[in-house]
Coordinates of N, CA, C and O in Angstrom, one line a residue:
Q264 N 145.5 112.9 30.0 CA 146.1 113.3 31.3 C 145.0 113.7 32.3 O 144.1 114.5 32.0
V265 N 145.1 113.1 33.4 CA 144.0 113.4 34.5 C 144.3 114.8 35.1 O 145.4 115.1 35.4
Q266 N 143.2 115.5 35.1 CA 143.3 116.8 35.8 C 142.2 117.0 36.7 O 141.0 116.6 36.5
L267 N 142.4 117.6 37.9 CA 141.4 117.9 38.9 C 141.4 119.4 39.2 O 142.5 120.0 39.3
V268 N 140.2 119.9 39.3 CA 140.1 121.3 39.6 C 139.1 121.5 40.8 O 137.9 121.1 40.7
E269 N 139.6 122.0 41.9 CA 138.7 122.3 43.1 C 138.2 123.7 43.0 O 138.8 124.6 42.5
S270 N 137.0 123.8 43.6 CA 136.4 125.1 43.7 C 135.5 125.1 44.9 O 135.2 124.0 45.5
G271 N 135.0 126.3 45.3 CA 134.0 126.4 46.4 C 134.6 126.8 47.7 O 133.8 127.0 48.7
G272 N 135.9 127.0 47.8 CA 136.4 127.5 49.1 C 136.0 128.9 49.4 O 135.5 129.6 48.5
G273 N 136.3 129.4 50.6 CA 136.0 130.7 50.9 C 136.2 131.0 52.4 O 136.7 130.1 53.1
S274 N 135.7 132.1 52.8 CA 135.7 132.4 54.3 C 134.3 132.3 54.8 O 133.4 132.8 54.2
V275 N 134.2 131.7 56.0 CA 132.9 131.5 56.6 C 133.0 131.6 58.1 O 134.1 131.3 58.7
R276 N 132.0 132.0 58.7 CA 132.0 132.0 60.2 C 131.8 130.6 60.8 O 131.2 129.7 60.1
A277 N 132.3 130.4 61.9 CA 132.1 129.1 62.6 C 130.6 128.8 62.7 O 129.8 129.6 63.0
G278 N 130.3 127.5 62.4 CA 129.0 127.1 62.4 C 128.3 127.1 61.0 O 127.3 126.5 60.8
G279 N 129.0 127.7 60.1 CA 128.5 127.9 58.7 C 128.8 126.7 57.8 O 129.4 125.6 58.3
S280 N 128.5 126.8 56.6 CA 128.7 125.7 55.6 C 129.3 126.1 54.3 O 129.2 127.3 53.9
L281 N 130.0 125.2 53.7 CA 130.6 125.4 52.4 C 130.4 124.1 51.6 O 130.4 123.0 52.2
R282 N 130.4 124.2 50.3 CA 130.4 123.0 49.5 C 131.6 123.1 48.5 O 131.6 124.0 47.7
L283 N 132.5 122.2 48.6 CA 133.6 122.1 47.7 C 133.3 121.2 46.5 O 132.6 120.2 46.7
S284 N 133.9 121.6 45.4 CA 133.7 120.7 44.2 C 135.1 120.3 43.7 O 136.0 121.1 43.7
C285 N 135.1 119.1 43.1 CA 136.3 118.6 42.5 C 135.9 118.1 41.1 O 135.3 117.0 41.0
S286 N 136.2 118.8 40.1 CA 135.9 118.4 38.7 C 137.0 117.7 38.1 O 138.2 118.2 38.1
A287 N 136.7 116.6 37.5 CA 137.8 115.8 36.9 C 137.7 115.7 35.4 O 136.6 115.8 34.8
S288 N 138.9 115.7 34.8 CA 138.9 115.5 33.3 C 140.1 114.5 33.1 O 140.9 114.3 33.9
G289 N 140.0 113.9 31.9 CA 141.0 112.9 31.6 C 140.6 111.5 32.0 O 141.3 110.5 31.6
F290 N 139.5 111.3 32.7 CA 138.9 110.0 32.9 C 137.5 110.3 33.3 O 137.1 111.4 33.8
T291 N 136.6 109.3 33.1 CA 135.2 109.4 33.3 C 134.8 108.5 34.4 O 135.1 107.3 34.4
Y292 N 134.1 109.1 35.4 CA 133.6 108.3 36.5 C 132.9 107.0 36.1 O 133.1 105.9 36.6
S293 N 132.0 107.1 35.1 CA 131.2 106.0 34.8 C 131.9 104.9 34.0 O 131.4 103.8 34.0
T294 N 133.0 105.2 33.5 CA 133.7 104.1 32.7 C 134.9 103.5 33.5 O 135.5 102.5 33.0
Y295 N 135.1 103.9 34.7 CA 136.1 103.3 35.5 C 135.4 102.7 36.8 O 134.5 103.3 37.3
S296 N 135.9 101.6 37.2 CA 135.3 101.0 38.4 C 136.3 100.9 39.5 O 135.9 100.6 40.7
R297 N 137.6 101.2 39.3 CA 138.6 101.0 40.3 C 139.4 102.3 40.4 O 140.4 102.5 39.7
Y298 N 138.9 103.2 41.2 CA 139.6 104.4 41.5 C 139.1 105.0 42.8 O 138.0 104.7 43.2
C299 N 139.9 105.8 43.4 CA 139.5 106.4 44.6 C 139.7 107.9 44.5 O 140.8 108.4 44.0
I300 N 138.7 108.7 44.8 CA 138.9 110.1 44.9 C 138.8 110.5 46.4 O 137.9 110.1 47.1
A301 N 139.8 111.3 46.8 CA 139.9 111.6 48.2 C 140.0 113.1 48.3 O 140.6 113.8 47.5
W302 N 139.5 113.6 49.4 CA 139.7 115.0 49.9 C 140.8 115.0 51.0 O 140.7 114.2 51.9
F303 N 141.7 115.9 50.8 CA 142.8 116.1 51.8 C 142.7 117.6 52.2 O 142.2 118.4 51.5
R304 N 143.3 117.8 53.4 CA 143.5 119.2 53.8 C 144.8 119.4 54.4 O 145.4 118.5 55.0
Q305 N 145.3 120.6 54.3 CA 146.6 120.9 55.0 C 146.5 122.3 55.5 O 146.3 123.3 54.8
A306 N 146.7 122.4 56.8 CA 146.8 123.7 57.5 C 148.2 124.1 57.6 O 149.1 123.3 57.6
P307 N 148.5 125.4 57.8 CA 149.9 125.8 57.9 C 150.6 125.1 59.0 O 150.1 125.1 60.1
G308 N 151.8 124.6 58.7 CA 152.6 124.0 59.7 C 152.2 122.6 60.1 O 152.8 121.9 61.0
K309 N 151.2 122.1 59.4 CA 150.7 120.7 59.7 C 150.8 119.8 58.5 O 151.0 120.3 57.3
E310 N 150.8 118.5 58.7 CA 150.9 117.6 57.6 C 149.5 117.5 56.9 O 148.5 117.8 57.5
R311 N 149.6 117.1 55.6 CA 148.4 116.9 54.9 C 147.6 115.7 55.4 O 148.2 114.6 55.6
E312 N 146.3 115.8 55.7 CA 145.6 114.8 56.2 C 144.3 114.5 55.4 O 143.8 115.3 54.7
A313 N 144.0 113.2 55.4 CA 142.8 112.7 54.6 C 141.5 113.2 55.4 O 141.4 113.0 56.6
V314 N 140.6 113.7 54.6 CA 139.3 114.2 55.2 C 138.2 113.2 54.8 O 137.5 112.8 55.7
A315 N 138.2 112.8 53.5 CA 137.2 111.8 53.1 C 137.7 111.1 51.9 O 138.5 111.6 51.1
R316 N 137.3 109.9 51.7 CA 137.7 109.0 50.6 C 136.5 108.4 50.0 O 135.6 107.8 50.7
D317 N 136.4 108.4 48.7 CA 135.2 107.8 48.0 C 135.6 106.8 46.9 O 136.4 107.2 46.0
Y318 N 135.1 105.6 47.0 CA 135.4 104.6 46.1 C 134.1 104.1 45.5 O 133.1 103.9 46.3
P319 N 134.0 103.9 44.2 CA 132.7 103.5 43.6 C 132.1 102.3 44.2 O 132.8 101.3 44.4
G320 N 130.8 102.4 44.6 CA 130.1 101.3 45.1 C 130.3 101.0 46.6 O 129.8 100.1 47.2
R321 N 131.1 101.9 47.2 CA 131.4 101.7 48.7 C 131.0 102.9 49.5 O 130.9 104.0 48.9
T322 N 130.8 102.7 50.7 CA 130.5 103.9 51.6 C 131.7 104.7 51.8 O 132.8 104.2 52.1
P323 N 131.5 106.0 51.6 CA 132.7 106.9 51.8 C 133.2 106.8 53.3 O 132.5 106.5 54.2
V324 N 134.5 107.1 53.4 CA 135.2 107.0 54.7 C 135.6 108.4 55.1 O 136.2 109.1 54.2
Y325 N 135.3 108.8 56.3 CA 135.6 110.1 56.8 C 136.6 110.1 57.9 O 136.6 109.1 58.7
A326 N 137.4 111.2 58.1 CA 138.2 111.3 59.2 C 137.3 111.5 60.4 O 136.2 112.1 60.3
D327 N 137.7 111.1 61.6 CA 136.9 111.2 62.8 C 136.6 112.6 63.1 O 135.5 112.9 63.6
S328 N 137.5 113.5 62.8 CA 137.2 114.9 63.1 C 136.1 115.6 62.3 O 135.6 116.6 62.6
V329 N 135.7 114.9 61.2 CA 134.7 115.5 60.3 C 133.4 114.7 60.2 O 132.4 115.1 59.6
T330 N 133.5 113.5 60.8 CA 132.3 112.6 60.7 C 131.1 113.2 61.3 O 131.1 113.8 62.4
G331 N 130.0 113.2 60.6 CA 128.8 113.8 61.0 C 128.6 115.2 60.6 O 127.5 115.8 60.7
R332 N 129.7 115.8 60.1 CA 129.6 117.2 59.6 C 129.9 117.3 58.1 O 129.3 118.2 57.5
F333 N 130.8 116.5 57.6 CA 131.1 116.5 56.2 C 130.5 115.3 55.4 O 130.4 114.2 56.0
T334 N 130.1 115.6 54.2 CA 129.5 114.5 53.4 C 130.0 114.6 52.0 O 130.0 115.7 51.4
V335 N 130.4 113.5 51.5 CA 130.8 113.4 50.1 C 129.7 112.9 49.2 O 128.9 112.1 49.6
S336 N 129.6 113.5 48.0 CA 128.6 113.1 47.0 C 129.2 113.3 45.7 O 130.2 114.0 45.5
R337 N 128.7 112.6 44.7 CA 129.2 112.7 43.3 C 128.1 112.9 42.3 O 127.0 112.4 42.5
D338 N 128.5 113.6 41.3 CA 127.6 113.8 40.1 C 128.3 113.2 38.9 O 129.2 113.9 38.4
S339 N 128.0 112.0 38.6 CA 128.7 111.3 37.5 C 128.5 112.0 36.2 O 129.4 112.0 35.3
A340 N 127.4 112.6 36.0 CA 127.1 113.3 34.7 C 128.0 114.5 34.5 O 128.4 114.8 33.4
K341 N 128.4 115.1 35.7 CA 129.3 116.2 35.6 C 130.8 115.8 35.9 O 131.6 116.7 35.9
N342 N 131.0 114.6 36.2 CA 132.3 114.1 36.6 C 132.9 114.9 37.7 O 134.1 115.3 37.7
T343 N 132.0 115.1 38.7 CA 132.4 116.0 39.8 C 132.1 115.4 41.1 O 131.1 114.7 41.3
L344 N 133.0 115.5 42.1 CA 132.8 115.0 43.4 C 132.7 116.3 44.3 O 133.4 117.3 44.2
Y345 N 131.8 116.2 45.3 CA 131.5 117.3 46.2 C 131.8 116.9 47.6 O 131.8 115.8 48.0
L346 N 132.2 117.9 48.3 CA 132.4 117.8 49.8 C 131.5 118.9 50.5 O 131.9 120.0 50.4
Q347 N 130.4 118.4 51.0 CA 129.6 119.3 51.8 C 130.1 119.4 53.2 O 130.2 118.4 53.9
M348 N 130.4 120.6 53.6 CA 130.9 120.8 55.0 C 130.0 121.7 55.8 O 129.7 122.8 55.4
N349 N 129.5 121.1 56.8 CA 128.5 121.8 57.7 C 129.2 121.9 59.1 O 130.1 121.3 59.4
S350 N 128.6 122.8 59.9 CA 129.0 123.1 61.2 C 130.5 123.3 61.3 O 131.3 122.7 62.1
L351 N 131.0 124.1 60.4 CA 132.4 124.4 60.3 C 133.0 125.0 61.6 O 132.4 125.8 62.2
Q352 N 134.2 124.5 61.8 CA 134.9 125.0 63.0 C 136.3 125.6 62.6 O 136.8 125.5 61.5
D353 N 136.8 126.4 63.6 CA 138.1 127.0 63.3 C 139.1 126.0 62.9 O 140.0 126.3 62.0
A354 N 139.1 124.8 63.4 CA 140.1 123.8 63.1 C 139.9 123.3 61.7 O 140.8 122.5 61.3
D355 N 138.9 123.6 61.0 CA 138.7 123.2 59.6 C 139.4 124.1 58.7 O 139.5 123.8 57.5
T356 N 140.0 125.2 59.2 CA 140.7 126.1 58.3 C 141.9 125.4 57.7 O 142.8 124.9 58.4
A357 N 142.0 125.4 56.4 CA 143.1 124.7 55.7 C 142.9 124.9 54.2 O 141.9 125.4 53.7
M358 N 144.0 124.5 53.5 CA 143.8 124.3 52.0 C 143.3 122.9 51.8 O 143.8 122.0 52.3
Y359 N 142.3 122.9 51.0 CA 141.6 121.6 50.7 C 142.0 121.1 49.3 O 141.9 121.9 48.3
Y360 N 142.4 119.9 49.2 CA 142.8 119.3 47.9 C 142.0 118.1 47.6 O 141.6 117.3 48.5
C361 N 141.7 117.8 46.3 CA 141.2 116.5 45.9 C 142.3 115.8 45.2 O 143.2 116.4 44.5
A362 N 142.3 114.5 45.3 CA 143.3 113.7 44.6 C 142.7 112.4 44.2 O 141.6 111.9 44.7
V363 N 143.2 111.8 43.2 CA 142.7 110.5 42.7 C 143.8 109.5 42.4 O 145.0 109.9 42.1
R364 N 143.5 108.3 42.7 CA 144.4 107.2 42.4 C 143.6 106.0 41.8 O 142.4 105.9 42.2
F365 N 144.1 105.3 40.9 CA 143.4 104.2 40.2 C 143.7 102.9 40.9 O 144.1 101.9 40.3
E366 N 143.5 102.9 42.2 CA 143.6 101.8 43.1 C 142.6 101.9 44.3 O 141.8 102.9 44.2
H367 N 142.7 101.1 45.2 CA 141.8 101.2 46.4 C 142.2 102.5 47.2 O 143.3 103.0 47.0
C368 N 141.3 102.9 48.0 CA 141.5 104.1 48.8 C 142.6 103.9 49.8 O 142.8 102.8 50.3
S369 N 143.2 105.0 50.1 CA 144.3 105.1 51.2 C 144.3 106.4 51.8 O 144.0 107.4 51.1
P370 N 144.5 106.5 53.1 CA 144.6 107.8 53.8 C 146.0 108.5 53.6 O 146.2 109.6 54.0
E371 N 146.9 107.8 52.9 CA 148.3 108.3 52.7 C 148.4 109.2 51.5 O 148.2 108.7 50.4
P372 N 148.6 110.5 51.6 CA 148.6 111.4 50.5 C 149.7 111.0 49.5 O 149.6 111.2 48.3
R373 N 150.8 110.4 49.9 CA 151.9 110.1 49.0 C 151.6 109.1 47.9 O 152.3 109.0 46.9
V374 N 150.5 108.3 48.1 CA 150.2 107.3 47.1 C 149.3 107.8 46.0 O 148.9 107.1 45.1
Y375 N 148.8 109.0 46.2 CA 148.0 109.6 45.1 C 148.8 110.3 44.1 O 149.6 111.2 44.4
K376 N 148.5 110.0 42.9 CA 149.3 110.5 41.8 C 148.8 111.8 41.3 O 149.6 112.7 40.8
Y377 N 147.5 112.0 41.2 CA 146.9 113.2 40.6 C 146.3 114.1 41.7 O 145.5 113.6 42.5
W378 N 146.6 115.4 41.6 CA 146.1 116.3 42.6 C 145.6 117.6 41.9 O 146.1 118.0 40.8
G379 N 144.6 118.2 42.5 CA 144.2 119.5 42.1 C 145.1 120.6 42.8 O 146.0 120.3 43.5
Q380 N 144.8 121.8 42.4 CA 145.6 122.9 42.9 C 145.2 123.4 44.3 O 146.0 124.1 45.0
G381 N 144.1 122.9 44.8 CA 143.6 123.3 46.1 C 142.7 124.5 46.2 O 142.7 125.3 45.3
T382 N 141.9 124.5 47.2 CA 141.0 125.6 47.4 C 141.0 126.0 48.9 O 140.9 125.0 49.7
Q383 N 141.1 127.2 49.2 CA 141.3 127.6 50.6 C 140.0 127.7 51.4 O 139.0 128.4 50.8
V384 N 139.9 127.2 52.5 CA 138.8 127.3 53.4 C 139.3 128.0 54.7 O 140.2 127.5 55.3
T385 N 138.6 129.1 55.1 CA 139.0 129.8 56.3 C 137.7 130.0 57.1 O 136.7 130.5 56.7
V386 N 137.8 129.5 58.3 CA 136.7 129.6 59.3 C 137.1 130.5 60.4 O 138.2 130.3 61.0
S387 N 136.3 131.4 60.7 CA 136.6 132.3 61.8 C 135.4 132.3 62.8 O 134.3 132.2 62.5
S388 N 135.8 132.5 64.1 CA 134.8 132.4 65.1 C 134.5 133.8 65.6 O 135.1 134.8 65.2

């Protein structure tokens, strides 16, 4: 059974940085070639939106609102995907989730089968 666990959220002042982690179990990055791990976020009263999507061997895709500020990286030895968030803004305040699907990447949250429990990011100015 695939399980995802996010960590690294917290409260930070605008302009600050956080690094989120998404640790996966139930599948191994190095033994699969067709899967997408995505970061989503959801602010109160808003729809869940894709922040970044990472597919093995391809350049990560970012939402326009975070391009140049957020960076995805992975540590295959730890089976963990990271989301480095710099220059954080009030608008980045949300619950952040990682999700995986064993298909090509998509910005649609409904097509992802496996989700973590989320980690809260709060940015204050």
